């Protein structure tokens, strides 16, 4: 909070001219993109990691705590809290062959990830509709199961982590294209998520600062 007070006191509102009567400037926070638990890039072919099969209205990212994904027995995907209990589906990757195994034990997403990594390869990375149908086929009717898609938390550009946040009410609203953060100095420097290609004033560290 001390840093936010310094920024607010030193912000030159007259020169934040990118948006009339709106005094916002970029800070170094960004992220919130969806990615797969299995990070082995040799597993993917170009473009395959972009496959998504969200249910209508999903992901409803306005709820910032919904950062994990489960698949329903209908084959559609839903974002949800990571600490609820779902059945895991594990992926067993052997070269170009992938098999999927339903685990009849309800656990959290993190517990599912650990179990799959210990006993198989990882939670499933669904690369195309054919694989989605294979995962769907192992989920019993009426059940839903964790898959490997999760949303990265926000990160600072210098790689540091901090539990401090200063979001404006209703923020972040986490629209999928809003992955950068600006501070609104007309409202005490409170934070908002914005598309990264919007033009804003910006703040840099001065000489000798760290």
mmCIF file with all atom_site columns, C-alpha atoms in Angstrom:
data_model
loop_
_atom_site.group_PDB
_atom_site.id
_atom_site.type_symbol
_atom_site.label_atom_id
_atom_site.label_alt_id
_atom_site.label_comp_id
_atom_site.label_asym_id
_atom_site.label_entity_id
_atom_site.label_seq_id
_atom_site.pdbx_PDB_ins_code
_atom_site.Cartn_x
_atom_site.Cartn_y
_atom_site.Cartn_z
_atom_site.occupancy
_atom_site.B_iso_or_equiv
_atom_site.pdbx_formal_charge
_atom_site.auth_seq_id
_atom_site.auth_comp_id
_atom_site.auth_asym_id
_atom_site.auth_atom_id
_atom_site.pdbx_PDB_model_num
ATOM 1   C CA . UNK A 1 1   ? 0.000   0.000   0.000   1.00 0.00 ? 1   UNK A CA 1
ATOM 2   C CA . UNK A 1 2   ? 2.974   2.285   0.656   1.00 0.00 ? 2   UNK A CA 1
ATOM 3   C CA . UNK A 1 3   ? 4.052   1.859   -2.988  1.00 0.00 ? 3   UNK A CA 1
ATOM 4   C CA . UNK A 1 4   ? 0.527   2.647   -4.227  1.00 0.00 ? 4   UNK A CA 1
ATOM 5   C CA . UNK A 1 5   ? 0.530   5.880   -2.202  1.00 0.00 ? 5   UNK A CA 1
ATOM 6   C CA . UNK A 1 6   ? 3.867   6.867   -3.747  1.00 0.00 ? 6   UNK A CA 1
ATOM 7   C CA . UNK A 1 7   ? 2.544   6.163   -7.257  1.00 0.00 ? 7   UNK A CA 1
ATOM 8   C CA . UNK A 1 8   ? -0.647  8.121   -6.623  1.00 0.00 ? 8   UNK A CA 1
ATOM 9   C CA . UNK A 1 9   ? 1.241   11.113  -5.216  1.00 0.00 ? 9   UNK A CA 1
ATOM 10  C CA . UNK A 1 10  ? 3.690   11.240  -8.129  1.00 0.00 ? 10  UNK A CA 1
ATOM 11  C CA . UNK A 1 11  ? 1.270   10.521  -10.989 1.00 0.00 ? 11  UNK A CA 1
ATOM 12  C CA . UNK A 1 12  ? 1.143   13.441  -13.443 1.00 0.00 ? 12  UNK A CA 1
ATOM 13  C CA . UNK A 1 13  ? -2.547  13.473  -14.320 1.00 0.00 ? 13  UNK A CA 1
ATOM 14  C CA . UNK A 1 14  ? -2.140  16.285  -16.869 1.00 0.00 ? 14  UNK A CA 1
ATOM 15  C CA . UNK A 1 15  ? 0.060   14.042  -19.020 1.00 0.00 ? 15  UNK A CA 1
ATOM 16  C CA . UNK A 1 16  ? -2.132  10.929  -18.937 1.00 0.00 ? 16  UNK A CA 1
ATOM 17  C CA . UNK A 1 17  ? -3.689  11.995  -22.208 1.00 0.00 ? 17  UNK A CA 1
ATOM 18  C CA . UNK A 1 18  ? -4.514  8.633   -23.791 1.00 0.00 ? 18  UNK A CA 1
ATOM 19  C CA . UNK A 1 19  ? -8.058  8.645   -22.482 1.00 0.00 ? 19  UNK A CA 1
ATOM 20  C CA . UNK A 1 20  ? -9.852  11.950  -21.852 1.00 0.00 ? 20  UNK A CA 1
ATOM 21  C CA . UNK A 1 21  ? -10.943 12.431  -18.237 1.00 0.00 ? 21  UNK A CA 1
ATOM 22  C CA . UNK A 1 22  ? -9.609  8.967   -17.427 1.00 0.00 ? 22  UNK A CA 1
ATOM 23  C CA . UNK A 1 23  ? -6.310  8.942   -15.598 1.00 0.00 ? 23  UNK A CA 1
ATOM 24  C CA . UNK A 1 24  ? -4.973  5.427   -16.025 1.00 0.00 ? 24  UNK A CA 1
ATOM 25  C CA . UNK A 1 25  ? -1.434  4.122   -16.440 1.00 0.00 ? 25  UNK A CA 1
ATOM 26  C CA . UNK A 1 26  ? -0.004  0.647   -17.046 1.00 0.00 ? 26  UNK A CA 1
ATOM 27  C CA . UNK A 1 27  ? 1.670   -1.132  -14.155 1.00 0.00 ? 27  UNK A CA 1
ATOM 28  C CA . UNK A 1 28  ? 3.692   -4.330  -14.410 1.00 0.00 ? 28  UNK A CA 1
ATOM 29  C CA . UNK A 1 29  ? 0.966   -6.886  -13.679 1.00 0.00 ? 29  UNK A CA 1
ATOM 30  C CA . UNK A 1 30  ? -0.345  -9.226  -16.365 1.00 0.00 ? 30  UNK A CA 1
ATOM 31  C CA . UNK A 1 31  ? -1.413  -12.793 -16.978 1.00 0.00 ? 31  UNK A CA 1
ATOM 32  C CA . UNK A 1 32  ? -4.600  -14.795 -16.504 1.00 0.00 ? 32  UNK A CA 1
ATOM 33  C CA . UNK A 1 33  ? -4.256  -16.945 -19.607 1.00 0.00 ? 33  UNK A CA 1
ATOM 34  C CA . UNK A 1 34  ? -5.551  -20.522 -19.878 1.00 0.00 ? 34  UNK A CA 1
ATOM 35  C CA . UNK A 1 35  ? -2.932  -23.249 -20.292 1.00 0.00 ? 35  UNK A CA 1
ATOM 36  C CA . UNK A 1 36  ? -2.505  -26.997 -19.875 1.00 0.00 ? 36  UNK A CA 1
ATOM 37  C CA . UNK A 1 37  ? -1.041  -28.819 -16.887 1.00 0.00 ? 37  UNK A CA 1
ATOM 38  C CA . UNK A 1 38  ? 1.112   -30.923 -19.233 1.00 0.00 ? 38  UNK A CA 1
ATOM 39  C CA . UNK A 1 39  ? 3.815   -28.469 -20.290 1.00 0.00 ? 39  UNK A CA 1
ATOM 40  C CA . UNK A 1 40  ? 5.828   -30.838 -22.504 1.00 0.00 ? 40  UNK A CA 1
ATOM 41  C CA . UNK A 1 41  ? 5.721   -28.930 -25.795 1.00 0.00 ? 41  UNK A CA 1
ATOM 42  C CA . UNK A 1 42  ? 6.904   -31.968 -27.793 1.00 0.00 ? 42  UNK A CA 1
ATOM 43  C CA . UNK A 1 43  ? 3.487   -33.493 -27.067 1.00 0.00 ? 43  UNK A CA 1
ATOM 44  C CA . UNK A 1 44  ? 1.711   -30.862 -29.169 1.00 0.00 ? 44  UNK A CA 1
ATOM 45  C CA . UNK A 1 45  ? 1.516   -30.165 -32.860 1.00 0.00 ? 45  UNK A CA 1
ATOM 46  C CA . UNK A 1 46  ? 1.203   -26.536 -34.062 1.00 0.00 ? 46  UNK A CA 1
ATOM 47  C CA . UNK A 1 47  ? -2.196  -25.118 -33.162 1.00 0.00 ? 47  UNK A CA 1
ATOM 48  C CA . UNK A 1 48  ? -3.395  -28.127 -31.195 1.00 0.00 ? 48  UNK A CA 1
ATOM 49  C CA . UNK A 1 49  ? -3.189  -26.465 -27.787 1.00 0.00 ? 49  UNK A CA 1
ATOM 50  C CA . UNK A 1 50  ? -5.746  -23.876 -28.949 1.00 0.00 ? 50  UNK A CA 1
ATOM 51  C CA . UNK A 1 51  ? -8.625  -26.371 -28.991 1.00 0.00 ? 51  UNK A CA 1
ATOM 52  C CA . UNK A 1 52  ? -11.417 -25.413 -26.576 1.00 0.00 ? 52  UNK A CA 1
ATOM 53  C CA . UNK A 1 53  ? -14.913 -26.818 -26.029 1.00 0.00 ? 53  UNK A CA 1
ATOM 54  C CA . UNK A 1 54  ? -16.418 -24.515 -23.410 1.00 0.00 ? 54  UNK A CA 1
ATOM 55  C CA . UNK A 1 55  ? -20.086 -24.933 -22.505 1.00 0.00 ? 55  UNK A CA 1
ATOM 56  C CA . UNK A 1 56  ? -22.299 -21.945 -23.405 1.00 0.00 ? 56  UNK A CA 1
ATOM 57  C CA . UNK A 1 57  ? -21.495 -19.032 -21.105 1.00 0.00 ? 57  UNK A CA 1
ATOM 58  C CA . UNK A 1 58  ? -18.161 -20.555 -20.089 1.00 0.00 ? 58  UNK A CA 1
ATOM 59  C CA . UNK A 1 59  ? -15.624 -19.634 -18.928 1.00 0.00 ? 59  UNK A CA 1
ATOM 60  C CA . UNK A 1 60  ? -17.487 -17.188 -16.689 1.00 0.00 ? 60  UNK A CA 1
ATOM 61  C CA . UNK A 1 61  ? -14.271 -15.474 -15.712 1.00 0.00 ? 61  UNK A CA 1
ATOM 62  C CA . UNK A 1 62  ? -15.977 -12.691 -13.789 1.00 0.00 ? 62  UNK A CA 1
ATOM 63  C CA . UNK A 1 63  ? -15.404 -14.966 -10.824 1.00 0.00 ? 63  UNK A CA 1
ATOM 64  C CA . UNK A 1 64  ? -11.644 -14.650 -10.347 1.00 0.00 ? 64  UNK A CA 1
ATOM 65  C CA . UNK A 1 65  ? -11.493 -17.808 -8.179  1.00 0.00 ? 65  UNK A CA 1
ATOM 66  C CA . UNK A 1 66  ? -12.657 -20.023 -11.073 1.00 0.00 ? 66  UNK A CA 1
ATOM 67  C CA . UNK A 1 67  ? -9.287  -21.090 -12.439 1.00 0.00 ? 67  UNK A CA 1
ATOM 68  C CA . UNK A 1 68  ? -9.628  -24.856 -12.987 1.00 0.00 ? 68  UNK A CA 1
ATOM 69  C CA . UNK A 1 69  ? -11.614 -26.835 -15.557 1.00 0.00 ? 69  UNK A CA 1
ATOM 70  C CA . UNK A 1 70  ? -13.827 -29.911 -15.461 1.00 0.00 ? 70  UNK A CA 1
ATOM 71  C CA . UNK A 1 71  ? -15.535 -31.778 -18.261 1.00 0.00 ? 71  UNK A CA 1
ATOM 72  C CA . UNK A 1 72  ? -19.119 -32.931 -17.929 1.00 0.00 ? 72  UNK A CA 1
ATOM 73  C CA . UNK A 1 73  ? -20.389 -36.247 -19.213 1.00 0.00 ? 73  UNK A CA 1
ATOM 74  C CA . UNK A 1 74  ? -21.779 -34.163 -22.118 1.00 0.00 ? 74  UNK A CA 1
ATOM 75  C CA . UNK A 1 75  ? -18.178 -33.465 -23.187 1.00 0.00 ? 75  UNK A CA 1
ATOM 76  C CA . UNK A 1 76  ? -18.406 -29.706 -22.532 1.00 0.00 ? 76  UNK A CA 1
ATOM 77  C CA . UNK A 1 77  ? -15.993 -27.760 -20.334 1.00 0.00 ? 77  UNK A CA 1
ATOM 78  C CA . UNK A 1 78  ? -16.720 -25.623 -17.273 1.00 0.00 ? 78  UNK A CA 1
ATOM 79  C CA . UNK A 1 79  ? -14.430 -23.377 -15.226 1.00 0.00 ? 79  UNK A CA 1
ATOM 80  C CA . UNK A 1 80  ? -14.711 -23.718 -11.460 1.00 0.00 ? 80  UNK A CA 1
ATOM 81  C CA . UNK A 1 81  ? -12.922 -23.439 -8.146  1.00 0.00 ? 81  UNK A CA 1
ATOM 82  C CA . UNK A 1 82  ? -9.910  -25.727 -7.797  1.00 0.00 ? 82  UNK A CA 1
ATOM 83  C CA . UNK A 1 83  ? -10.821 -26.811 -4.273  1.00 0.00 ? 83  UNK A CA 1
ATOM 84  C CA . UNK A 1 84  ? -14.141 -28.498 -5.045  1.00 0.00 ? 84  UNK A CA 1
ATOM 85  C CA . UNK A 1 85  ? -14.194 -32.288 -5.397  1.00 0.00 ? 85  UNK A CA 1
ATOM 86  C CA . UNK A 1 86  ? -14.432 -33.879 -8.843  1.00 0.00 ? 86  UNK A CA 1
ATOM 87  C CA . UNK A 1 87  ? -13.362 -37.181 -10.339 1.00 0.00 ? 87  UNK A CA 1
ATOM 88  C CA . UNK A 1 88  ? -9.986  -37.084 -12.101 1.00 0.00 ? 88  UNK A CA 1
ATOM 89  C CA . UNK A 1 89  ? -9.330  -38.316 -15.604 1.00 0.00 ? 89  UNK A CA 1
ATOM 90  C CA . UNK A 1 90  ? -5.662  -39.111 -16.133 1.00 0.00 ? 90  UNK A CA 1
ATOM 91  C CA . UNK A 1 91  ? -3.777  -39.178 -19.425 1.00 0.00 ? 91  UNK A CA 1
ATOM 92  C CA . UNK A 1 92  ? -1.200  -41.893 -20.081 1.00 0.00 ? 92  UNK A CA 1
ATOM 93  C CA . UNK A 1 93  ? 1.081   -40.637 -22.861 1.00 0.00 ? 93  UNK A CA 1
ATOM 94  C CA . UNK A 1 94  ? 3.390   -43.133 -24.546 1.00 0.00 ? 94  UNK A CA 1
ATOM 95  C CA . UNK A 1 95  ? 4.940   -41.652 -27.640 1.00 0.00 ? 95  UNK A CA 1
ATOM 96  C CA . UNK A 1 96  ? 2.117   -40.705 -29.986 1.00 0.00 ? 96  UNK A CA 1
ATOM 97  C CA . UNK A 1 97  ? -0.357  -42.980 -28.145 1.00 0.00 ? 97  UNK A CA 1
ATOM 98  C CA . UNK A 1 98  ? -2.573  -41.455 -25.473 1.00 0.00 ? 98  UNK A CA 1
ATOM 99  C CA . UNK A 1 99  ? -5.054  -43.305 -23.289 1.00 0.00 ? 99  UNK A CA 1
ATOM 100 C CA . UNK A 1 100 ? -7.398  -41.832 -20.702 1.00 0.00 ? 100 UNK A CA 1
ATOM 101 C CA . UNK A 1 101 ? -8.278  -43.377 -17.344 1.00 0.00 ? 101 UNK A CA 1
ATOM 102 C CA . UNK A 1 102 ? -11.228 -42.359 -15.152 1.00 0.00 ? 102 UNK A CA 1
ATOM 103 C CA . UNK A 1 103 ? -10.377 -42.426 -11.430 1.00 0.00 ? 103 UNK A CA 1
ATOM 104 C CA . UNK A 1 104 ? -13.391 -43.184 -9.252  1.00 0.00 ? 104 UNK A CA 1
ATOM 105 C CA . UNK A 1 105 ? -12.351 -40.982 -6.342  1.00 0.00 ? 105 UNK A CA 1
ATOM 106 C CA . UNK A 1 106 ? -13.445 -37.372 -5.883  1.00 0.00 ? 106 UNK A CA 1
ATOM 107 C CA . UNK A 1 107 ? -10.532 -35.001 -5.155  1.00 0.00 ? 107 UNK A CA 1
ATOM 108 C CA . UNK A 1 108 ? -9.517  -31.359 -5.708  1.00 0.00 ? 108 UNK A CA 1
ATOM 109 C CA . UNK A 1 109 ? -7.854  -30.300 -8.973  1.00 0.00 ? 109 UNK A CA 1
ATOM 110 C CA . UNK A 1 110 ? -4.418  -30.088 -7.336  1.00 0.00 ? 110 UNK A CA 1
ATOM 111 C CA . UNK A 1 111 ? -4.837  -33.553 -5.815  1.00 0.00 ? 111 UNK A CA 1
ATOM 112 C CA . UNK A 1 112 ? -5.970  -34.861 -9.210  1.00 0.00 ? 112 UNK A CA 1
ATOM 113 C CA . UNK A 1 113 ? -2.910  -33.365 -10.883 1.00 0.00 ? 113 UNK A CA 1
ATOM 114 C CA . UNK A 1 114 ? -0.580  -34.948 -8.314  1.00 0.00 ? 114 UNK A CA 1
ATOM 115 C CA . UNK A 1 115 ? -2.276  -38.337 -8.600  1.00 0.00 ? 115 UNK A CA 1
ATOM 116 C CA . UNK A 1 116 ? -2.124  -38.362 -12.396 1.00 0.00 ? 116 UNK A CA 1
ATOM 117 C CA . UNK A 1 117 ? 1.526   -37.311 -12.409 1.00 0.00 ? 117 UNK A CA 1
ATOM 118 C CA . UNK A 1 118 ? 2.395   -40.000 -9.864  1.00 0.00 ? 118 UNK A CA 1
ATOM 119 C CA . UNK A 1 119 ? 0.534   -42.863 -11.549 1.00 0.00 ? 119 UNK A CA 1
ATOM 120 C CA . UNK A 1 120 ? 0.251   -41.881 -15.225 1.00 0.00 ? 120 UNK A CA 1
ATOM 121 C CA . UNK A 1 121 ? 1.531   -38.844 -17.180 1.00 0.00 ? 121 UNK A CA 1
ATOM 122 C CA . UNK A 1 122 ? -0.688  -35.901 -16.237 1.00 0.00 ? 122 UNK A CA 1
ATOM 123 C CA . UNK A 1 123 ? -4.235  -34.599 -16.363 1.00 0.00 ? 123 UNK A CA 1
ATOM 124 C CA . UNK A 1 124 ? -5.522  -34.643 -19.952 1.00 0.00 ? 124 UNK A CA 1
ATOM 125 C CA . UNK A 1 125 ? -4.524  -32.023 -22.483 1.00 0.00 ? 125 UNK A CA 1
ATOM 126 C CA . UNK A 1 126 ? -7.332  -32.112 -25.024 1.00 0.00 ? 126 UNK A CA 1
ATOM 127 C CA . UNK A 1 127 ? -5.826  -31.332 -28.416 1.00 0.00 ? 127 UNK A CA 1
ATOM 128 C CA . UNK A 1 128 ? -8.781  -31.900 -30.734 1.00 0.00 ? 128 UNK A CA 1
ATOM 129 C CA . UNK A 1 129 ? -12.371 -33.115 -30.914 1.00 0.00 ? 129 UNK A CA 1
ATOM 130 C CA . UNK A 1 130 ? -11.346 -36.768 -31.290 1.00 0.00 ? 130 UNK A CA 1
ATOM 131 C CA . UNK A 1 131 ? -9.462  -36.651 -27.976 1.00 0.00 ? 131 UNK A CA 1
ATOM 132 C CA . UNK A 1 132 ? -12.330 -34.773 -26.350 1.00 0.00 ? 132 UNK A CA 1
ATOM 133 C CA . UNK A 1 133 ? -14.640 -37.625 -27.341 1.00 0.00 ? 133 UNK A CA 1
ATOM 134 C CA . UNK A 1 134 ? -12.188 -40.188 -25.913 1.00 0.00 ? 134 UNK A CA 1
ATOM 135 C CA . UNK A 1 135 ? -12.113 -38.351 -22.573 1.00 0.00 ? 135 UNK A CA 1
ATOM 136 C CA . UNK A 1 136 ? -15.903 -38.008 -22.610 1.00 0.00 ? 136 UNK A CA 1
ATOM 137 C CA . UNK A 1 137 ? -16.250 -41.741 -23.256 1.00 0.00 ? 137 UNK A CA 1
ATOM 138 C CA . UNK A 1 138 ? -14.564 -42.664 -19.944 1.00 0.00 ? 138 UNK A CA 1
ATOM 139 C CA . UNK A 1 139 ? -16.709 -40.305 -17.811 1.00 0.00 ? 139 UNK A CA 1
ATOM 140 C CA . UNK A 1 140 ? -19.778 -42.140 -16.455 1.00 0.00 ? 140 UNK A CA 1
ATOM 141 C CA . UNK A 1 141 ? -23.201 -40.627 -17.065 1.00 0.00 ? 141 UNK A CA 1
ATOM 142 C CA . UNK A 1 142 ? -24.050 -37.976 -14.517 1.00 0.00 ? 142 UNK A CA 1
ATOM 143 C CA . UNK A 1 143 ? -20.405 -37.414 -13.523 1.00 0.00 ? 143 UNK A CA 1
ATOM 144 C CA . UNK A 1 144 ? -17.945 -34.636 -14.195 1.00 0.00 ? 144 UNK A CA 1
ATOM 145 C CA . UNK A 1 145 ? -14.162 -34.896 -14.122 1.00 0.00 ? 145 UNK A CA 1
ATOM 146 C CA . UNK A 1 146 ? -11.093 -32.693 -13.901 1.00 0.00 ? 146 UNK A CA 1
ATOM 147 C CA . UNK A 1 147 ? -9.053  -32.059 -17.048 1.00 0.00 ? 147 UNK A CA 1
ATOM 148 C CA . UNK A 1 148 ? -5.690  -30.330 -17.263 1.00 0.00 ? 148 UNK A CA 1
ATOM 149 C CA . UNK A 1 149 ? -6.761  -26.820 -18.296 1.00 0.00 ? 149 UNK A CA 1
ATOM 150 C CA . UNK A 1 150 ? -6.209  -24.069 -15.752 1.00 0.00 ? 150 UNK A CA 1
ATOM 151 C CA . UNK A 1 151 ? -5.846  -20.313 -15.740 1.00 0.00 ? 151 UNK A CA 1
ATOM 152 C CA . UNK A 1 152 ? -2.500  -18.790 -14.864 1.00 0.00 ? 152 UNK A CA 1
ATOM 153 C CA . UNK A 1 153 ? -2.647  -16.333 -11.992 1.00 0.00 ? 153 UNK A CA 1
ATOM 154 C CA . UNK A 1 154 ? -1.592  -12.743 -12.491 1.00 0.00 ? 154 UNK A CA 1
ATOM 155 C CA . UNK A 1 155 ? 2.183   -12.198 -12.403 1.00 0.00 ? 155 UNK A CA 1
ATOM 156 C CA . UNK A 1 156 ? 4.460   -9.182  -12.131 1.00 0.00 ? 156 UNK A CA 1
ATOM 157 C CA . UNK A 1 157 ? 6.699   -8.463  -15.123 1.00 0.00 ? 157 UNK A CA 1
ATOM 158 C CA . UNK A 1 158 ? 9.869   -8.808  -13.033 1.00 0.00 ? 158 UNK A CA 1
ATOM 159 C CA . UNK A 1 159 ? 8.818   -12.327 -12.038 1.00 0.00 ? 159 UNK A CA 1
ATOM 160 C CA . UNK A 1 160 ? 8.109   -11.439 -8.424  1.00 0.00 ? 160 UNK A CA 1
ATOM 161 C CA . UNK A 1 161 ? 5.087   -12.601 -6.483  1.00 0.00 ? 161 UNK A CA 1
ATOM 162 C CA . UNK A 1 162 ? 3.059   -10.723 -3.901  1.00 0.00 ? 162 UNK A CA 1
ATOM 163 C CA . UNK A 1 163 ? -0.196  -11.349 -2.088  1.00 0.00 ? 163 UNK A CA 1
ATOM 164 C CA . UNK A 1 164 ? -0.993  -7.612  -2.153  1.00 0.00 ? 164 UNK A CA 1
ATOM 165 C CA . UNK A 1 165 ? -3.791  -6.497  -4.485  1.00 0.00 ? 165 UNK A CA 1
ATOM 166 C CA . UNK A 1 166 ? -5.583  -3.192  -4.967  1.00 0.00 ? 166 UNK A CA 1
ATOM 167 C CA . UNK A 1 167 ? -8.410  -4.035  -7.374  1.00 0.00 ? 167 UNK A CA 1
ATOM 168 C CA . UNK A 1 168 ? -11.263 -1.613  -8.003  1.00 0.00 ? 168 UNK A CA 1
ATOM 169 C CA . UNK A 1 169 ? -14.688 -2.958  -7.038  1.00 0.00 ? 169 UNK A CA 1
ATOM 170 C CA . UNK A 1 170 ? -15.842 -5.458  -9.672  1.00 0.00 ? 170 UNK A CA 1
ATOM 171 C CA . UNK A 1 171 ? -12.284 -6.016  -10.902 1.00 0.00 ? 171 UNK A CA 1
ATOM 172 C CA . UNK A 1 172 ? -10.745 -8.058  -12.300 1.00 0.00 ? 172 UNK A CA 1
ATOM 173 C CA . UNK A 1 173 ? -13.700 -8.961  -14.505 1.00 0.00 ? 173 UNK A CA 1
ATOM 174 C CA . UNK A 1 174 ? -11.335 -11.312 -16.358 1.00 0.00 ? 174 UNK A CA 1
ATOM 175 C CA . UNK A 1 175 ? -12.639 -11.087 -19.886 1.00 0.00 ? 175 UNK A CA 1
ATOM 176 C CA . UNK A 1 176 ? -10.370 -13.409 -21.861 1.00 0.00 ? 176 UNK A CA 1
ATOM 177 C CA . UNK A 1 177 ? -8.730  -10.538 -23.790 1.00 0.00 ? 177 UNK A CA 1
ATOM 178 C CA . UNK A 1 178 ? -8.084  -8.429  -20.663 1.00 0.00 ? 178 UNK A CA 1
ATOM 179 C CA . UNK A 1 179 ? -4.731  -9.715  -19.452 1.00 0.00 ? 179 UNK A CA 1
ATOM 180 C CA . UNK A 1 180 ? -2.872  -6.493  -18.527 1.00 0.00 ? 180 UNK A CA 1
ATOM 181 C CA . UNK A 1 181 ? -3.420  -4.169  -15.586 1.00 0.00 ? 181 UNK A CA 1
ATOM 182 C CA . UNK A 1 182 ? -3.718  -0.386  -15.323 1.00 0.00 ? 182 UNK A CA 1
ATOM 183 C CA . UNK A 1 183 ? -4.015  1.747   -12.211 1.00 0.00 ? 183 UNK A CA 1
ATOM 184 C CA . UNK A 1 184 ? -6.730  4.444   -12.178 1.00 0.00 ? 184 UNK A CA 1
ATOM 185 C CA . UNK A 1 185 ? -5.172  7.468   -10.497 1.00 0.00 ? 185 UNK A CA 1
ATOM 186 C CA . UNK A 1 186 ? -8.460  9.352   -10.451 1.00 0.00 ? 186 UNK A CA 1
ATOM 187 C CA . UNK A 1 187 ? -9.550  6.700   -7.925  1.00 0.00 ? 187 UNK A CA 1
ATOM 188 C CA . UNK A 1 188 ? -6.533  6.346   -5.649  1.00 0.00 ? 188 UNK A CA 1
ATOM 189 C CA . UNK A 1 189 ? -4.637  4.133   -8.116  1.00 0.00 ? 189 UNK A CA 1
ATOM 190 C CA . UNK A 1 190 ? -7.034  1.190   -7.892  1.00 0.00 ? 190 UNK A CA 1
ATOM 191 C CA . UNK A 1 191 ? -6.392  -1.542  -10.457 1.00 0.00 ? 191 UNK A CA 1
ATOM 192 C CA . UNK A 1 192 ? -8.369  -2.643  -13.521 1.00 0.00 ? 192 UNK A CA 1
ATOM 193 C CA . UNK A 1 193 ? -7.706  -5.381  -16.066 1.00 0.00 ? 193 UNK A CA 1
ATOM 194 C CA . UNK A 1 194 ? -7.568  -4.197  -19.695 1.00 0.00 ? 194 UNK A CA 1
ATOM 195 C CA . UNK A 1 195 ? -6.645  -5.530  -23.152 1.00 0.00 ? 195 UNK A CA 1
ATOM 196 C CA . UNK A 1 196 ? -2.890  -5.170  -23.560 1.00 0.00 ? 196 UNK A CA 1
ATOM 197 C CA . UNK A 1 197 ? -3.196  -3.317  -26.899 1.00 0.00 ? 197 UNK A CA 1
ATOM 198 C CA . UNK A 1 198 ? -5.069  -0.337  -25.390 1.00 0.00 ? 198 UNK A CA 1
ATOM 199 C CA . UNK A 1 199 ? -2.912  2.817   -25.341 1.00 0.00 ? 199 UNK A CA 1
ATOM 200 C CA . UNK A 1 200 ? -2.194  4.105   -21.860 1.00 0.00 ? 200 UNK A CA 1
ATOM 201 C CA . UNK A 1 201 ? 0.385   6.204   -20.071 1.00 0.00 ? 201 UNK A CA 1
ATOM 202 C CA . UNK A 1 202 ? 2.821   4.020   -18.187 1.00 0.00 ? 202 UNK A CA 1
ATOM 203 C CA . UNK A 1 203 ? 5.040   4.020   -15.137 1.00 0.00 ? 203 UNK A CA 1
ATOM 204 C CA . UNK A 1 204 ? 8.727   3.053   -14.976 1.00 0.00 ? 204 UNK A CA 1
ATOM 205 C CA . UNK A 1 205 ? 11.124  2.663   -12.090 1.00 0.00 ? 205 UNK A CA 1
ATOM 206 C CA . UNK A 1 206 ? 13.432  5.671   -11.769 1.00 0.00 ? 206 UNK A CA 1
ATOM 207 C CA . UNK A 1 207 ? 17.266  5.506   -11.753 1.00 0.00 ? 207 UNK A CA 1
ATOM 208 C CA . UNK A 1 208 ? 18.662  3.688   -8.749  1.00 0.00 ? 208 UNK A CA 1
ATOM 209 C CA . UNK A 1 209 ? 15.323  2.182   -7.751  1.00 0.00 ? 209 UNK A CA 1
ATOM 210 C CA . UNK A 1 210 ? 14.697  -1.542  -7.488  1.00 0.00 ? 210 UNK A CA 1
#
